[in-house]
């Protein structure tokens, strides 16, 4: 019965595992042991992956030994991955850290093995618990739709995460294990009441079942499938004139057109964008409402989640990816005359001219002429910082660099990439590619002219790209 149910689900989703490599997450519990056995009987070529996070001390090590022995006994390759809780970075729970690490590692293993699928053992009861958990926290259609049978395991990956047991009850899984004389391990943390999922499984669901019958979990899971299908048909994904995706992968949502969408649809649309383009981001009803509030905020306001942000621009909400590379970069860099310094997405070159140019208007903001002696012998390429000021030609006094960027309509998502050239005493000589300081302008008494060029990101192994950090 269970084997036929899995076959039907795979066929319905156009998934064929026969003769194909499949990476399988195997904890040692009955669900994953049954999944591995079923895939083997369906003639897949499984590679089992077991994760030992050391969260339960000796019990974790015993689980590892059991999985290793079981897999070897049935001729299945097994990979053991060990991690320590001390490896976890701040900002997420242990459960979130372990889950993300499992999926990321299984994705890498699948890509190395050229496996099109990573299989996990979520079943129908898990689906019902997921839907109820979303419902209790507050959710939209996506939350009520629960877990899909298949999805890309990571953004941009061709590897599909599949759940072959998603239409199988835990009762049927236990019956199958008994028929096949399979052994397994019980995870004691599944009984720990401090976890909401545990309370839901052992305290709340039994009460629901006592009132509505033991088939209630199957009915909840069936409702999730209906909601998912209705959501897919009605929304058509994120193919919506409100949402635009450019060639670089940046996603924008029109503020004006968003206002014409119903309130419920707005939240769903935002969650669809996050799910499709930023799966690592926080996806809750609260997240959607926080993002939607930016539509009424001033330009430049931001909402951030893991690896991404949403910025209120003039007419749109801009969804963009973020990395920590820029903050980790050692700045400022020494900008040597006759060489190029590269920082982030900006490359600046400094050249000493033999003659004063006939015109000081280069016709582009990408080039600036400055008095070499005023600038001094030591130039620095740096990120601009709050409080930086610049004196512009034709203007009295000085202005904040941030105000100059605003006046020149530099989008907020671009500003973090902007670099400045400083004198050795820290004064801003040039906002690279934007405006030059009048304090360093070429005058009639100027003897030597320095030409600064913002040439963008360049790919070269030339020796003149040396840009040592300033010590």
Short mmCIF file of N, CA and C in Angstrom, two decimals, residues 82-167:
data_model
loop_
_atom_site.label_atom_id
_atom_site.label_comp_id
_atom_site.label_asym_id
_atom_site.label_seq_id
_atom_site.Cartn_x
_atom_site.Cartn_y
_atom_site.Cartn_z
N UNK A 82 29.47 15.97 10.60
CA UNK A 82 29.44 16.35 12.02
C UNK A 82 29.64 17.86 12.16
N UNK A 83 28.82 18.46 13.00
CA UNK A 83 28.92 19.88 13.30
C UNK A 83 28.69 20.08 14.78
N UNK A 84 29.25 21.15 15.29
CA UNK A 84 29.11 21.46 16.72
C UNK A 84 28.21 22.67 16.89
N UNK A 85 27.42 22.71 17.96
CA UNK A 85 26.60 23.90 18.21
C UNK A 85 27.43 25.18 18.29
N UNK A 86 28.70 25.05 18.66
CA UNK A 86 29.56 26.23 18.73
C UNK A 86 29.82 26.83 17.36
N UNK A 87 29.55 26.04 16.28
CA UNK A 87 29.73 26.55 14.92
C UNK A 87 28.63 27.53 14.53
N UNK A 88 27.52 27.53 15.29
CA UNK A 88 26.37 28.34 14.93
C UNK A 88 26.68 29.81 15.10
N UNK A 89 26.30 30.58 14.08
CA UNK A 89 26.43 32.03 14.16
C UNK A 89 25.23 32.59 14.91
N UNK A 90 25.41 33.78 15.45
CA UNK A 90 24.30 34.42 16.15
C UNK A 90 23.23 34.84 15.15
N UNK A 91 22.02 35.02 15.66
CA UNK A 91 20.95 35.54 14.81
C UNK A 91 19.93 34.51 14.40
N UNK A 92 20.12 33.25 14.74
CA UNK A 92 19.13 32.24 14.41
C UNK A 92 19.08 31.22 15.53
N UNK A 93 17.96 30.49 15.60
CA UNK A 93 17.84 29.45 16.60
C UNK A 93 18.67 28.25 16.18
N UNK A 94 18.92 27.35 17.13
CA UNK A 94 19.67 26.13 16.82
C UNK A 94 18.94 25.33 15.76
N UNK A 95 17.60 25.27 15.86
CA UNK A 95 16.82 24.50 14.88
C UNK A 95 16.94 25.10 13.48
N UNK A 96 16.85 26.43 13.38
CA UNK A 96 16.99 27.08 12.07
C UNK A 96 18.38 26.87 11.51
N UNK A 97 19.39 27.01 12.36
CA UNK A 97 20.78 26.81 11.92
C UNK A 97 20.98 25.39 11.40
N UNK A 98 20.50 24.40 12.16
CA UNK A 98 20.68 23.00 11.75
C UNK A 98 19.93 22.71 10.45
N UNK A 99 18.71 23.22 10.33
CA UNK A 99 17.93 22.99 9.11
C UNK A 99 18.62 23.59 7.89
N UNK A 100 19.02 24.85 7.98
CA UNK A 100 19.67 25.50 6.85
C UNK A 100 20.97 24.80 6.49
N UNK A 101 21.72 24.38 7.50
CA UNK A 101 22.98 23.70 7.25
C UNK A 101 22.73 22.36 6.54
N UNK A 102 21.70 21.61 6.99
CA UNK A 102 21.37 20.33 6.35
C UNK A 102 21.06 20.52 4.87
N UNK A 103 20.18 21.46 4.58
CA UNK A 103 19.77 21.65 3.18
C UNK A 103 20.93 22.14 2.33
N UNK A 104 21.72 23.07 2.84
CA UNK A 104 22.85 23.58 2.07
C UNK A 104 23.86 22.48 1.78
N UNK A 105 24.14 21.65 2.79
CA UNK A 105 25.11 20.58 2.60
C UNK A 105 24.57 19.51 1.65
N UNK A 106 23.30 19.14 1.79
CA UNK A 106 22.73 18.14 0.89
C UNK A 106 22.68 18.65 -0.54
N UNK A 107 22.47 19.96 -0.71
CA UNK A 107 22.51 20.54 -2.05
C UNK A 107 23.90 20.38 -2.66
N UNK A 108 24.94 20.67 -1.88
CA UNK A 108 26.32 20.53 -2.39
C UNK A 108 26.62 19.08 -2.74
N UNK A 109 26.19 18.16 -1.88
CA UNK A 109 26.43 16.74 -2.14
C UNK A 109 25.72 16.30 -3.41
N UNK A 110 24.48 16.73 -3.58
CA UNK A 110 23.72 16.36 -4.78
C UNK A 110 24.39 16.90 -6.03
N UNK A 111 24.89 18.12 -5.97
CA UNK A 111 25.55 18.69 -7.14
C UNK A 111 26.83 17.93 -7.46
N UNK A 112 27.57 17.51 -6.42
CA UNK A 112 28.79 16.73 -6.67
C UNK A 112 28.47 15.36 -7.25
N UNK A 113 27.38 14.76 -6.81
CA UNK A 113 26.98 13.42 -7.27
C UNK A 113 26.14 13.48 -8.54
N UNK A 114 25.89 14.72 -9.02
CA UNK A 114 25.02 14.90 -10.19
C UNK A 114 23.65 14.25 -9.95
N UNK A 115 23.17 14.40 -8.73
CA UNK A 115 21.86 13.85 -8.36
C UNK A 115 20.79 14.92 -8.57
N UNK A 116 19.73 14.62 -9.31
CA UNK A 116 18.70 15.63 -9.56
C UNK A 116 17.79 15.88 -8.36
N UNK A 117 17.82 14.95 -7.37
CA UNK A 117 16.88 15.05 -6.26
C UNK A 117 17.57 14.89 -4.90
N UNK A 118 17.05 15.65 -3.94
CA UNK A 118 17.33 15.41 -2.52
C UNK A 118 16.00 15.04 -1.90
N UNK A 119 15.91 13.86 -1.29
CA UNK A 119 14.66 13.38 -0.71
C UNK A 119 14.68 13.50 0.80
N UNK A 120 13.59 14.01 1.37
CA UNK A 120 13.44 14.09 2.81
C UNK A 120 12.13 13.40 3.18
N UNK A 121 11.99 13.05 4.47
CA UNK A 121 10.94 12.12 4.89
C UNK A 121 9.71 12.78 5.49
N UNK A 122 9.43 14.03 5.12
CA UNK A 122 8.20 14.65 5.62
C UNK A 122 6.99 13.88 5.13
N UNK A 123 6.04 13.63 6.03
CA UNK A 123 4.86 12.84 5.67
C UNK A 123 3.59 13.63 5.92
N UNK A 124 2.45 12.96 5.77
CA UNK A 124 1.16 13.65 5.83
C UNK A 124 0.90 14.27 7.20
N UNK A 125 1.27 13.58 8.27
CA UNK A 125 1.08 14.14 9.61
C UNK A 125 1.95 15.39 9.80
N UNK A 126 3.17 15.37 9.26
CA UNK A 126 4.02 16.56 9.31
C UNK A 126 3.35 17.73 8.59
N UNK A 127 2.72 17.42 7.46
CA UNK A 127 2.04 18.46 6.69
C UNK A 127 0.92 19.10 7.51
N UNK A 128 0.12 18.25 8.17
CA UNK A 128 -0.98 18.77 9.00
C UNK A 128 -0.43 19.65 10.13
N UNK A 129 0.65 19.20 10.76
CA UNK A 129 1.26 19.99 11.84
C UNK A 129 1.78 21.32 11.32
N UNK A 130 2.36 21.30 10.12
CA UNK A 130 2.89 22.54 9.53
C UNK A 130 1.78 23.54 9.27
N UNK A 131 0.68 23.06 8.69
CA UNK A 131 -0.44 23.95 8.39
C UNK A 131 -1.03 24.54 9.68
N UNK A 132 -1.22 23.69 10.69
CA UNK A 132 -1.75 24.18 11.95
C UNK A 132 -0.80 25.18 12.61
N UNK A 133 0.48 24.90 12.55
CA UNK A 133 1.47 25.80 13.13
C UNK A 133 1.40 27.17 12.46
N UNK A 134 1.31 27.18 11.12
CA UNK A 134 1.17 28.45 10.39
C UNK A 134 -0.12 29.16 10.78
N UNK A 135 -1.20 28.38 10.88
CA UNK A 135 -2.50 28.96 11.20
C UNK A 135 -2.50 29.62 12.58
N UNK A 136 -1.88 28.96 13.54
CA UNK A 136 -1.85 29.50 14.90
C UNK A 136 -1.02 30.77 15.00
N UNK A 137 0.01 30.87 14.14
CA UNK A 137 0.85 32.08 14.16
C UNK A 137 0.24 33.21 13.34
N UNK A 138 -0.72 32.86 12.48
CA UNK A 138 -1.28 33.84 11.55
C UNK A 138 -0.60 33.69 10.21
N UNK A 139 -1.37 33.46 9.15
CA UNK A 139 -0.77 33.17 7.85
C UNK A 139 -1.71 33.54 6.72
N UNK A 140 -1.20 33.46 5.50
CA UNK A 140 -2.01 33.66 4.30
C UNK A 140 -2.14 32.36 3.55
N UNK A 141 -2.43 32.46 2.25
CA UNK A 141 -2.63 31.26 1.44
C UNK A 141 -1.38 30.38 1.43
N UNK A 142 -0.21 31.01 1.35
CA UNK A 142 1.02 30.22 1.27
C UNK A 142 1.20 29.36 2.51
N UNK A 143 0.90 29.91 3.68
CA UNK A 143 1.02 29.13 4.91
C UNK A 143 0.02 28.00 4.97
N UNK A 144 -1.21 28.27 4.52
CA UNK A 144 -2.24 27.23 4.52
C UNK A 144 -1.95 26.16 3.48
N UNK A 145 -1.13 26.48 2.47
CA UNK A 145 -0.77 25.50 1.44
C UNK A 145 0.27 24.51 1.94
N UNK A 146 0.90 24.81 3.06
CA UNK A 146 1.85 23.87 3.65
C UNK A 146 3.09 23.66 2.80
N UNK A 147 3.66 22.46 2.91
CA UNK A 147 4.91 22.13 2.21
C UNK A 147 4.59 21.58 0.81
N UNK A 148 5.29 22.03 -0.22
CA UNK A 148 5.07 21.46 -1.55
C UNK A 148 5.73 20.09 -1.67
N UNK A 149 5.26 19.28 -2.60
CA UNK A 149 5.92 18.00 -2.85
C UNK A 149 7.35 18.23 -3.31
N UNK A 150 7.56 19.23 -4.15
CA UNK A 150 8.89 19.48 -4.70
C UNK A 150 9.13 20.98 -4.82
N UNK A 151 10.38 21.37 -4.66
CA UNK A 151 10.81 22.75 -4.86
C UNK A 151 12.31 22.75 -5.07
N UNK A 152 12.88 23.80 -5.70
CA UNK A 152 14.34 23.89 -5.77
C UNK A 152 14.92 23.93 -4.36
N UNK A 153 15.95 23.15 -4.09
CA UNK A 153 16.48 23.09 -2.73
C UNK A 153 17.18 24.39 -2.34
N UNK A 154 17.63 25.14 -3.33
CA UNK A 154 18.28 26.42 -3.05
C UNK A 154 18.05 27.33 -4.25
N UNK A 155 18.15 28.61 -4.01
CA UNK A 155 17.94 29.58 -5.07
C UNK A 155 18.94 29.35 -6.22
N UNK A 156 18.41 29.24 -7.44
CA UNK A 156 19.26 29.05 -8.61
C UNK A 156 19.74 27.64 -8.82
N UNK A 157 19.37 26.70 -7.93
CA UNK A 157 19.83 25.32 -8.05
C UNK A 157 18.88 24.50 -8.93
N UNK A 158 19.45 23.57 -9.68
CA UNK A 158 18.64 22.65 -10.47
C UNK A 158 18.25 21.41 -9.68
N UNK A 159 18.77 21.29 -8.47
CA UNK A 159 18.44 20.15 -7.61
C UNK A 159 17.08 20.38 -6.97
N UNK A 160 16.21 19.38 -7.07
CA UNK A 160 14.87 19.47 -6.49
C UNK A 160 14.82 18.77 -5.14
N UNK A 161 14.27 19.46 -4.15
CA UNK A 161 13.97 18.83 -2.87
C UNK A 161 12.60 18.17 -3.00
N UNK A 162 12.53 16.86 -2.79
CA UNK A 162 11.26 16.14 -2.95
C UNK A 162 10.86 15.48 -1.64
N UNK A 163 9.54 15.27 -1.48
CA UNK A 163 8.99 14.65 -0.28
C UNK A 163 8.11 13.47 -0.70
N UNK A 164 8.71 12.32 -1.00
CA UNK A 164 7.94 11.19 -1.52
C UNK A 164 6.89 10.64 -0.56
N UNK A 165 7.02 10.90 0.75
CA UNK A 165 6.07 10.36 1.73
C UNK A 165 4.97 11.37 2.09
N UNK A 166 4.83 12.44 1.33
CA UNK A 166 3.96 13.53 1.75
C UNK A 166 2.48 13.12 1.80
N UNK A 167 2.09 12.07 1.08
CA UNK A 167 0.70 11.60 1.14
C UNK A 167 0.59 10.29 1.93
#
